[in-house]
CSV table of C-alpha atoms and ligand atoms in Angstrom, one decimal:
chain,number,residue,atom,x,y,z
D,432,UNK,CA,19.5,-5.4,30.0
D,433,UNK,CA,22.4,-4.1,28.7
D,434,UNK,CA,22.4,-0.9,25.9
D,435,UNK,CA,25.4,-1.6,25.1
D,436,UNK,CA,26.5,-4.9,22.5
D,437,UNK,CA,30.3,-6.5,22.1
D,438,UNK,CA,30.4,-6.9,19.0
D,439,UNK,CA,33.0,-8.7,16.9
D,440,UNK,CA,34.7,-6.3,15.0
D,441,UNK,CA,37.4,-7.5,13.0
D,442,UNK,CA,39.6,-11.5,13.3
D,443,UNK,CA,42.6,-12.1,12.6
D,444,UNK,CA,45.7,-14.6,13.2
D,445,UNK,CA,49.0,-15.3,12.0
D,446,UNK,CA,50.7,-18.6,11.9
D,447,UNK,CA,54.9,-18.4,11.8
D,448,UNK,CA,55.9,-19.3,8.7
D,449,UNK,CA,57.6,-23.0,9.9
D,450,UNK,CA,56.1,-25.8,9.1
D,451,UNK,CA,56.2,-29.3,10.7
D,452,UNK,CA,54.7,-32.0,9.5
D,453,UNK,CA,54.3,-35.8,11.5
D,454,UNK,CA,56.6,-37.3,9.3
D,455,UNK,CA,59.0,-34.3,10.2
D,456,UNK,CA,58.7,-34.7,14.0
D,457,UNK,CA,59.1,-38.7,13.1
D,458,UNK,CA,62.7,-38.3,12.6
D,459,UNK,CA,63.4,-36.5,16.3
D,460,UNK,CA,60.6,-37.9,18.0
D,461,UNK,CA,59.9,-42.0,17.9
D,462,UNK,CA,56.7,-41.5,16.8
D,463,UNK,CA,54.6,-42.3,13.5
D,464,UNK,CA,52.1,-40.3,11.2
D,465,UNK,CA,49.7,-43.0,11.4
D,466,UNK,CA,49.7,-42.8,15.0
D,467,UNK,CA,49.4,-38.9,15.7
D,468,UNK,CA,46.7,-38.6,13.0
D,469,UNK,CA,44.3,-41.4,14.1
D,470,UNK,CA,44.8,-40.4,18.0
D,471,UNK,CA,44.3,-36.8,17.2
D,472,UNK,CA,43.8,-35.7,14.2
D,473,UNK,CA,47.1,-33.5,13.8
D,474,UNK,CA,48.9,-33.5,10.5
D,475,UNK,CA,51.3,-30.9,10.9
D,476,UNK,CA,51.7,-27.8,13.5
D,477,UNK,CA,53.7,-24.5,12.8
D,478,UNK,CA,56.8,-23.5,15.5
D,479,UNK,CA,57.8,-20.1,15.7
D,480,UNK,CA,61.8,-19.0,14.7
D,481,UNK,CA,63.9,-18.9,18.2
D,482,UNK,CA,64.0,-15.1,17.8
D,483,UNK,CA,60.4,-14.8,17.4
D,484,UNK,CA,58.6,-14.1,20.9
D,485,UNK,CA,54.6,-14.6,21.8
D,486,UNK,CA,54.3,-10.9,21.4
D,487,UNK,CA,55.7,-11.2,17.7
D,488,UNK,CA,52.8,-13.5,16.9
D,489,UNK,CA,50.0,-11.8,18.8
D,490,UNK,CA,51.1,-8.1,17.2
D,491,UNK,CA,50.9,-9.3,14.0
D,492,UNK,CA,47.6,-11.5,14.7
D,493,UNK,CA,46.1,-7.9,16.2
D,494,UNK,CA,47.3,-5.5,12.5
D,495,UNK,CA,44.9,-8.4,10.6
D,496,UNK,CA,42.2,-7.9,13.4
D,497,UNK,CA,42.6,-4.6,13.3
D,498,UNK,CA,42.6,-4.2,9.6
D,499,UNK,CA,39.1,-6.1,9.2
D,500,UNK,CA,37.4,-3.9,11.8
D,501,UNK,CA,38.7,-0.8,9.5
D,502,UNK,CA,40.3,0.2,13.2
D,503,UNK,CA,43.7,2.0,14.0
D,504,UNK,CA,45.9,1.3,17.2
D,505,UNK,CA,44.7,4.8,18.5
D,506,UNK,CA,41.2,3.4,18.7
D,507,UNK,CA,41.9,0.6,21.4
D,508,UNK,CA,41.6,1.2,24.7
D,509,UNK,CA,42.1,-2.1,26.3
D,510,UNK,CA,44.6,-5.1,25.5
D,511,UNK,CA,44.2,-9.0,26.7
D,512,UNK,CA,47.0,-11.1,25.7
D,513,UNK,CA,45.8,-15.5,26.9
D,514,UNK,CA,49.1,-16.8,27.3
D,515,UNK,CA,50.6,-19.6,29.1
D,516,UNK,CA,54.0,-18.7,27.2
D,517,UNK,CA,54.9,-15.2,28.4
D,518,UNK,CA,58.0,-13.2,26.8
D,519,UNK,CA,58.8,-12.5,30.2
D,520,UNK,CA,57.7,-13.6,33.9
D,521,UNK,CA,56.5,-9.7,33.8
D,522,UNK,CA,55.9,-7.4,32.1
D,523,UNK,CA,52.7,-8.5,30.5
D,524,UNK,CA,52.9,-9.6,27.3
D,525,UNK,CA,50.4,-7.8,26.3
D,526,UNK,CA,52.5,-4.4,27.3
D,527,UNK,CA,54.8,-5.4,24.2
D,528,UNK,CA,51.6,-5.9,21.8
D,529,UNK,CA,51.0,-2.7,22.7
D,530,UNK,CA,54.0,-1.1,22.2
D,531,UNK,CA,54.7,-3.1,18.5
D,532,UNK,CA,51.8,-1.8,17.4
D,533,UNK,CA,51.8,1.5,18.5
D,534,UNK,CA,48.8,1.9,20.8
D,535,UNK,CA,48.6,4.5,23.1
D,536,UNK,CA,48.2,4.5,26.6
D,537,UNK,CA,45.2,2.3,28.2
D,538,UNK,CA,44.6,-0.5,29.6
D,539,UNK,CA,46.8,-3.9,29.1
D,540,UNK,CA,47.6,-7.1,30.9
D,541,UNK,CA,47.7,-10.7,30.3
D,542,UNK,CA,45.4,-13.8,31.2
D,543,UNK,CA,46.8,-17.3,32.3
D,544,UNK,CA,44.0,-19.9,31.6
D,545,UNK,CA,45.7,-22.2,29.5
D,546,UNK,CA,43.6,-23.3,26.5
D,547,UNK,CA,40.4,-21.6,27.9
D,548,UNK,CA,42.2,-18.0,28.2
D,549,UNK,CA,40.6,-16.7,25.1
D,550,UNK,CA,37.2,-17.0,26.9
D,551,UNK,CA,38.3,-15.9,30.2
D,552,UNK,CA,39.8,-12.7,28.0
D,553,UNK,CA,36.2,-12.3,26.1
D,554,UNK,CA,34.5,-12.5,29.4
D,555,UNK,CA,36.7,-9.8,30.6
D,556,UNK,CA,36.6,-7.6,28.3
D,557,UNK,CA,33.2,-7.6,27.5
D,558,UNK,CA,32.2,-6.6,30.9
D,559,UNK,CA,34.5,-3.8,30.4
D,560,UNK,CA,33.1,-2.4,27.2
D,561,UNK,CA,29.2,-3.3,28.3
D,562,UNK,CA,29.9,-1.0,31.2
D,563,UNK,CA,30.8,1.7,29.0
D,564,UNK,CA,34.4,1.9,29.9
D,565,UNK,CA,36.3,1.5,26.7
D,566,UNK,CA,34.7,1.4,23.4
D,567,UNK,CA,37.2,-0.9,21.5
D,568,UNK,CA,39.5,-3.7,23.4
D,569,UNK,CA,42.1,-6.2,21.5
D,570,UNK,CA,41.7,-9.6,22.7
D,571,UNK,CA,44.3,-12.1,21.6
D,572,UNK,CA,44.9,-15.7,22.3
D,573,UNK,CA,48.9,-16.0,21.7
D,574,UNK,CA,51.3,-18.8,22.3
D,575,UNK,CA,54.8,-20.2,21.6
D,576,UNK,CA,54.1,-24.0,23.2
D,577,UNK,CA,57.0,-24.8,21.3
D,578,UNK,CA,59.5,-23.3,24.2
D,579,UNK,CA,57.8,-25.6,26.8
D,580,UNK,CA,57.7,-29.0,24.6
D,581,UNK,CA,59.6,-32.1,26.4
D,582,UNK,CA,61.0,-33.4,23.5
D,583,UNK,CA,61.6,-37.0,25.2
D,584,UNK,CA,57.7,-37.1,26.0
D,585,UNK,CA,56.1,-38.2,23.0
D,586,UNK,CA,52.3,-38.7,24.5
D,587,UNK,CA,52.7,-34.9,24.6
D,588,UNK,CA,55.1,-33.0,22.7
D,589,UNK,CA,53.3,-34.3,19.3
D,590,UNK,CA,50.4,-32.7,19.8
D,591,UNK,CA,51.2,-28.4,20.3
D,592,UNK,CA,51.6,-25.9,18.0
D,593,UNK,CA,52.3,-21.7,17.8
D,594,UNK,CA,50.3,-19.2,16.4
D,595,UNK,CA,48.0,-16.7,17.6
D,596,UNK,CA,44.4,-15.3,17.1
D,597,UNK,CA,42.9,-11.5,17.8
D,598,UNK,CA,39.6,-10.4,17.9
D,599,UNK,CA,38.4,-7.0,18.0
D,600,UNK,CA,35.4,-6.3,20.5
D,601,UNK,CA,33.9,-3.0,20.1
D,602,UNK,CA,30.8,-1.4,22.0
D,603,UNK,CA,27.5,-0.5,20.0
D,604,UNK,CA,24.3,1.0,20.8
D,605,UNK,CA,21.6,-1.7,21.3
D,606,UNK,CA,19.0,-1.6,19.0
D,607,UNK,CA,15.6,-2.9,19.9
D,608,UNK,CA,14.3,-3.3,16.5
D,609,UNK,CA,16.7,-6.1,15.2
D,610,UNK,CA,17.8,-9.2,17.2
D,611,UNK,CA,20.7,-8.7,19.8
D,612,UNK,CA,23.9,-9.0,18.1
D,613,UNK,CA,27.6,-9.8,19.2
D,614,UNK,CA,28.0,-11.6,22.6
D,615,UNK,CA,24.6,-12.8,23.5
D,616,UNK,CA,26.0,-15.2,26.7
D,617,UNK,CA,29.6,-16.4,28.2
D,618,UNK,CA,30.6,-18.8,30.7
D,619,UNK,CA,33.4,-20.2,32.7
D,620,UNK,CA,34.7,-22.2,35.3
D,621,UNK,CA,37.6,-23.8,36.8
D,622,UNK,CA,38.2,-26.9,39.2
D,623,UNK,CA,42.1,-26.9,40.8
D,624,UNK,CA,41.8,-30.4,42.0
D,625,UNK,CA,42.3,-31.5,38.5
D,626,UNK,CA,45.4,-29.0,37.9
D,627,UNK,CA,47.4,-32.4,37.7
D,628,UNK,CA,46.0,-33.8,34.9
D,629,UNK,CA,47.9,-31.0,33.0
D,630,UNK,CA,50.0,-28.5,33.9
D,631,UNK,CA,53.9,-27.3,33.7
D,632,UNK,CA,56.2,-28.8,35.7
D,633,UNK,CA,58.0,-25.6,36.5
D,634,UNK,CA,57.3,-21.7,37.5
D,635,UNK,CA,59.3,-18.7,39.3
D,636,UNK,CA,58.3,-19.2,42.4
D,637,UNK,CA,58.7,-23.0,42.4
D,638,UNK,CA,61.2,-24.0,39.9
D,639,UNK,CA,62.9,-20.8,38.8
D,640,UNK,CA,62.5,-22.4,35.9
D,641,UNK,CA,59.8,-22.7,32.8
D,642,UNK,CA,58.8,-26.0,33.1
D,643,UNK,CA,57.8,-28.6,30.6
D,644,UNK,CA,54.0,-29.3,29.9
D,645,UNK,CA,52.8,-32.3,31.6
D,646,UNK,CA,49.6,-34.1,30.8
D,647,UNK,CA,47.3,-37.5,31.8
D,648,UNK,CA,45.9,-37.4,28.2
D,649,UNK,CA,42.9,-39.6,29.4
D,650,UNK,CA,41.4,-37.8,32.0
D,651,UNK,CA,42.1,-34.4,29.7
D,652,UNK,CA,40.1,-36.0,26.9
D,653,UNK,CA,37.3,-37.8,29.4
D,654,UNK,CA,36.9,-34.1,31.4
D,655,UNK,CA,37.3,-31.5,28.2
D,656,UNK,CA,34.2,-34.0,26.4
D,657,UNK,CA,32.4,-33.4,29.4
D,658,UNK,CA,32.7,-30.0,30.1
D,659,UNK,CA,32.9,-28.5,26.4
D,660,UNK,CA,29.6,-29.4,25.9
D,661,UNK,CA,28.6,-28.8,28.9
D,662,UNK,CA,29.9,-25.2,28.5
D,663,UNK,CA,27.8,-25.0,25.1
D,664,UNK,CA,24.5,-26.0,27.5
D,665,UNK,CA,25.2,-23.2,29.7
D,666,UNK,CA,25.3,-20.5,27.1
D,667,UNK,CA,22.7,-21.9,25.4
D,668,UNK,CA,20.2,-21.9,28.0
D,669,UNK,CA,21.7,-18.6,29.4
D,670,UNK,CA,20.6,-17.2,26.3
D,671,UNK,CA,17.4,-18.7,25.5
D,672,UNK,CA,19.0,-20.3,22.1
D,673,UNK,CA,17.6,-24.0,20.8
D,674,UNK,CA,20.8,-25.9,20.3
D,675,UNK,CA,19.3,-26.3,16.4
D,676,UNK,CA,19.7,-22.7,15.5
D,677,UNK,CA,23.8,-22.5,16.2
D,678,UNK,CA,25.4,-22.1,12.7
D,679,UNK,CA,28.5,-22.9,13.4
D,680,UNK,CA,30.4,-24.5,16.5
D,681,UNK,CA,34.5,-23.1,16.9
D,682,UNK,CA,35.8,-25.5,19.3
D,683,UNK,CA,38.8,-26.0,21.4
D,684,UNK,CA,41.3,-27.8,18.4
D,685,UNK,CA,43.0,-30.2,21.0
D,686,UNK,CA,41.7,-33.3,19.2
D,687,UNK,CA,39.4,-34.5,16.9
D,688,UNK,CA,38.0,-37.5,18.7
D,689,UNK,CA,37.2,-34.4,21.6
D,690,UNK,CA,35.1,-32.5,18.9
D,691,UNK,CA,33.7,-35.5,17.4
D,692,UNK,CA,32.5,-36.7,20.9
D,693,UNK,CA,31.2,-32.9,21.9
D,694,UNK,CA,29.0,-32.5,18.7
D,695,UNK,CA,27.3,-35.7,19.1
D,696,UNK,CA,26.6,-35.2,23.0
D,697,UNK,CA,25.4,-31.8,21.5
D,698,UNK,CA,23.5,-33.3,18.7
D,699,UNK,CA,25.2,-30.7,16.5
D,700,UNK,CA,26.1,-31.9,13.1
D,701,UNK,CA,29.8,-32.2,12.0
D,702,UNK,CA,29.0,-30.3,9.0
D,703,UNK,CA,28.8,-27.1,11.2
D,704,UNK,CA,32.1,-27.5,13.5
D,705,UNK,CA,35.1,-25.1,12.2
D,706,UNK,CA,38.0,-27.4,12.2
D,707,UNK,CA,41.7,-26.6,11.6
D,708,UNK,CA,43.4,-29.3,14.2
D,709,UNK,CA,44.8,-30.9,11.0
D,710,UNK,CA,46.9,-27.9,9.9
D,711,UNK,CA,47.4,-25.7,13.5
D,712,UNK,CA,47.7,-29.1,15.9
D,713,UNK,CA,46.9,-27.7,19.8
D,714,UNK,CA,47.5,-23.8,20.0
D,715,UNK,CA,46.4,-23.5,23.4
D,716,UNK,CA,44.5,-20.2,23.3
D,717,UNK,CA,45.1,-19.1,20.1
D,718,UNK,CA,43.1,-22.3,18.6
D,719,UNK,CA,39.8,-20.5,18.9
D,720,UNK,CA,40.5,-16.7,17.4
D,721,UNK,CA,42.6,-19.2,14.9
D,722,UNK,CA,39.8,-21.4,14.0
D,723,UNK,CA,37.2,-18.5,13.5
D,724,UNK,CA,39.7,-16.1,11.3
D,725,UNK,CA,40.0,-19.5,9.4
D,726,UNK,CA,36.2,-19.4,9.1
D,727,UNK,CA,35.6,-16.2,8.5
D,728,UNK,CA,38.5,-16.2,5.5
D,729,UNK,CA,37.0,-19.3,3.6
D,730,UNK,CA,33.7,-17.6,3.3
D,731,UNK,CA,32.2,-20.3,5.9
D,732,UNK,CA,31.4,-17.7,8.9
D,733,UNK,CA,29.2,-14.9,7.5
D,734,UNK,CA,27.7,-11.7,9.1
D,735,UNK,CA,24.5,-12.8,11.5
D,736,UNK,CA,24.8,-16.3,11.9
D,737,UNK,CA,25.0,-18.0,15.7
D,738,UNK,CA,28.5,-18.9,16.9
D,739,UNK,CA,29.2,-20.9,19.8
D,740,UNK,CA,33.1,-20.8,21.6
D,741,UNK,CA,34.1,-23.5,24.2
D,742,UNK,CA,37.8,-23.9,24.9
D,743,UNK,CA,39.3,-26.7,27.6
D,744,UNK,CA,42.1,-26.5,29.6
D,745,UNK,CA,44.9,-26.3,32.1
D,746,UNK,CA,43.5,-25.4,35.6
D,747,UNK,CA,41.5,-27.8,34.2
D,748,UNK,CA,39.5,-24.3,33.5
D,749,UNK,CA,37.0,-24.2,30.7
D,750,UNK,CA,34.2,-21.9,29.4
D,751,UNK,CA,32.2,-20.9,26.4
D,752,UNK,CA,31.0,-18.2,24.3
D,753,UNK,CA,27.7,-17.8,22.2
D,754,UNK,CA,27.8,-15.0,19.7
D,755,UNK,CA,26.0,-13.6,16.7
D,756,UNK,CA,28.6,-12.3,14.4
X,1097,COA,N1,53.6,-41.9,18.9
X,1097,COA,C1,53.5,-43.3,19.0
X,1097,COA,N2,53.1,-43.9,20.0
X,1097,COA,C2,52.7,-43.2,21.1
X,1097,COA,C3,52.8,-41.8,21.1
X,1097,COA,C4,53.3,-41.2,20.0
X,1097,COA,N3,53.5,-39.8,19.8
X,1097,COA,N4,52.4,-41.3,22.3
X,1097,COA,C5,52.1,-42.4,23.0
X,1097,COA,N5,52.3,-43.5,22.3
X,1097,COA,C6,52.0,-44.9,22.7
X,1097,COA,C7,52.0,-45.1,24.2
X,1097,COA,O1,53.3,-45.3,24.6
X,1097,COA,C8,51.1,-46.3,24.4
X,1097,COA,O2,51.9,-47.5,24.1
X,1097,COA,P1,51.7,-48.8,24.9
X,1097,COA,O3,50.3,-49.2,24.8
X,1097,COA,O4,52.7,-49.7,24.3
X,1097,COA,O5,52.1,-48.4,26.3
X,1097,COA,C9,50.1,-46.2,23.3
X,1097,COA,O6,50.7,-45.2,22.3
X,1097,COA,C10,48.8,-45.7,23.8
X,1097,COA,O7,49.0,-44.5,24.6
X,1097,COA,P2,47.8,-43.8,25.2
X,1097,COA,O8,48.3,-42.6,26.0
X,1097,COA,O9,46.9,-44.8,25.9
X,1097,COA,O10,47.0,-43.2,23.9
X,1097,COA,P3,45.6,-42.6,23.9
X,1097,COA,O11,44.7,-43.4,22.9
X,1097,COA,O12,45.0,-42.3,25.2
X,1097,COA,O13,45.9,-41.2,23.2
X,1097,COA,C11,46.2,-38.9,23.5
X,1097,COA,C12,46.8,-40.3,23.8
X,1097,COA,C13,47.2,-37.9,24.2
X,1097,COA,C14,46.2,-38.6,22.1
X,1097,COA,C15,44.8,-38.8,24.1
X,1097,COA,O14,44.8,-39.3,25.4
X,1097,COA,C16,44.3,-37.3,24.1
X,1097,COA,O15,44.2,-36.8,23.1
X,1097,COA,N6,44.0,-36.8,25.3
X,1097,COA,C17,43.6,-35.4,25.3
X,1097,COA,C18,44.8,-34.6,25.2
X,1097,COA,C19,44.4,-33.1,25.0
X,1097,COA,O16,43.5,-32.8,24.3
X,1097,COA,N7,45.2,-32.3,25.6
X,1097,COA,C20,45.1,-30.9,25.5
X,1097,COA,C21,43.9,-30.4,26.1
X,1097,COA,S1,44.0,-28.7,26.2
C-alpha cells in the first residue's frame, strides 16, 4: 500500500462570461427549448469571446484551484490540461497555463480523451505524486467546443458548452490511524471500434483542418449508460466501498436522461448526483472539475464525504474516480 494519499487540494472553474440560452440558439439554429430541454436537459450553455483561447479558461479555472488549496504557482510541479480543443496543434496547452500563471519549470503536457480526459489526467497524475515524484500537480479539464460546433447540425451543436474545471492534487503522508483519504480507486478504458459514434471529422494529419464534432447520439447515450455505471462498479469494488456509503455521485453532464438512467442501474438516489447540465450544457472535460467546484461552492460537497467521478466519451473512452474529499 501506498504512504503516500492524492488528495484534493483546492477546485475551481471558471465559466466565460456569455451566456446562451435555448431560446437564444432558437433563432440561429431550427431548434426549440422544449425540445433541447426534454431530450437533454440543457437550458442554456456559456461560449467563450473569439479572443478567448482554452488556455484563458483553464488559467483562470487553476488561480480559483489554486486559491482554495492556500497554494502558489511556485508550488506545482506538474500540469495536465484534458482538451479536445487545443490553442494550437502543439505546443500543449497546458505549456500556456503554465506560463499565464507563472509557474516555474516542471512538468506539463496535455491529454486527448474527450469527455473522459479529466479522469485519464487524475489517473496520471496521481501515479506521479503516489510515487513521490511531485508533491503538488494542476489538473484541469478545459474546453472551447464552441470552435468545433457545425452550426447546420442541430442533433449536435445544441448540446456543448465552454468552461473549464481545476483540481489541485497534492501528496500527503498516509496516516494509519484515520480512514484513507483523497483518491481511494480510479479506472479507465477505451474501445476504438466505437470511435465513430463520435468523433471530429477533421485533424492535421488528415484534414489539415479542425473538424467538426460528429455524433450517433443513440449509441453515445446506449454505451455512456452502460459503461458510466459500470465504471462506478469497478472503483467501487476496487476499493472495497458498498455502493450505499457514496455521498455524492459527479457525473459526466452530457444529459440528464444519461444520469437518470446511471443512478438507477446504480441504485444511487437522485438526491445525491451533482448536477449542473441545466446551466453548463456538455463541457466535455471540464463538466466534472465544473460540477464538483459547483458542489463544493453551494455547501453540498463537504470535507470527508465519498465522491464517485465517471466521465464518457470520444474514443468512446471512459473511466471513473472514487474519492474521499
Ligand atoms: N431541435 C429540434 N429537433 C431536433 C433537434 C433539435 N436540436 N435535433 C434533432 N431533432 C429531431 C430529429 O431531426 C428527429 O426528427 P425526426 O423524427 O422528424 O427525424 C427527432 O428530433 C428525434 O431525433 P433523435 O436523434 O432520434 O433524438 P433522440 O431522442 O435520440 O435525442 C440526443 C438525441 C442527441 C439528445 C440523444 O440521442 C442523446 O443525448 N445522446 C447522447 C448524446 C451525448 O450525450 N453526447 C455526448 C457524450 S460525451
Amino acid at each position: 500500500m501506498s504512504t503516500i494519499e492524492t488528495v484534493i487540494s483546492g477546485v475551481g472553474s471558471y465559466l466565460p462570461k456569455n451566456v446562451v440560452t435555448n431560446h437564444d440558439l432558437a433563432k440561429k439554429v431550427d431548434t426549440a427549448d422544449e425540445w433541447i430541454r426534454s431530450r437533454s436537459g440543457i437550458g442554456q450553455r456559456h461560449f467563450a469571446a473569439d479572443d478567448e483561447a482554452t488556455s484563458d479558461l483553464a488559467a483562470k479555472a487553476a488561480w480559483h484551484a489554486l486559491d482554495q488549496a492556500g497554494l502558489k504557482p511556485r508550488d506545482i510541479g506538474l500540469i495536465i490540461v484534458a482538451t479536445v480543443t487545443p490553442d494550437r496543434t502543439f505546443p500543449s496547452t497546458a505549456v500556456y497555463v503554465q506560463e499565464k500563471i507563472g509557474a516555474p519549470p516542471g512538468i506539463a503536457f496535455d491529454i486527448s480523451a474527450a469527455c473522459a480526459g479529466f479522469l485519464y489526467a487524475t489517473n496520471i497524475a496521481h501515479d506521479f505524486i503516489r510515487t513521490g515524484q511531485i508533491k503538488h500537480a494542476l489538473v484541469i479539464g478545459a474546453e472551447k467546443l464552441s470552435c468545433f460546433l457545425d452550426w447546420e447540425d442541430r442533433g449536435t451543436c445544441v448540446l456543448f458548452g465552454d468552461g473549464a474545471g481545476a483540481v489541485v492534487l497534492s501528496g500527503e503522508p498516509a496516516q494509519t490511524a484515520r480512514e484513507p483519504r483523497g483518491i481511494l480507486a480510479t479506472y479507465l478504458s477505451a474501445d476504438g471500434r466505437l470511435a465513430p459514434h463520435l468523433y471530429a471529422d477533421g485533424g492535421p494529419s488528415t484534414t489539415g483542418t479542425v473538424g467538426k464534432v460528429r455524433m450517433n447520439g443513440k449509441e453515445v447515450f446506449r454505451n455512456a449508460v452502460e459503461e458510466i455505471s459500470g465504471a462506478v462498479f469497478e472503483v467501487t469494488e476496487r476499493a472495497k466501498v458498498a455502493r450505499s456509503e457514496i455521498d455524492w455521485f459527479v457525473p459526466h453532464q452530457a444529459n440528464i436522461r444519461i444520469i437518470q438512467s446511471c443512478a438507477k442501474k446504480l441504485e444511487l438516489c437522485e438526491s445525491k448526483i451533482i448536477v449542473t447540465i441545466e446551466k453548463h450544457a456538455n463541457t466535455s472535460s471540464a463538466s466534472v472539475p465544473l460540477a464538483v467546484d459547483a458542489g463544493i461552492r453551494d455547501g453540498r460537497i463537504k470535507r470527508g464525504q465519498l465522491l464517485v467521478f465517471a466521465a464518457l466519451g470520444g474514443g468512446l473512452a471512459w473511466g471513473s474516480a472514487l474519492v474521499r474529499y
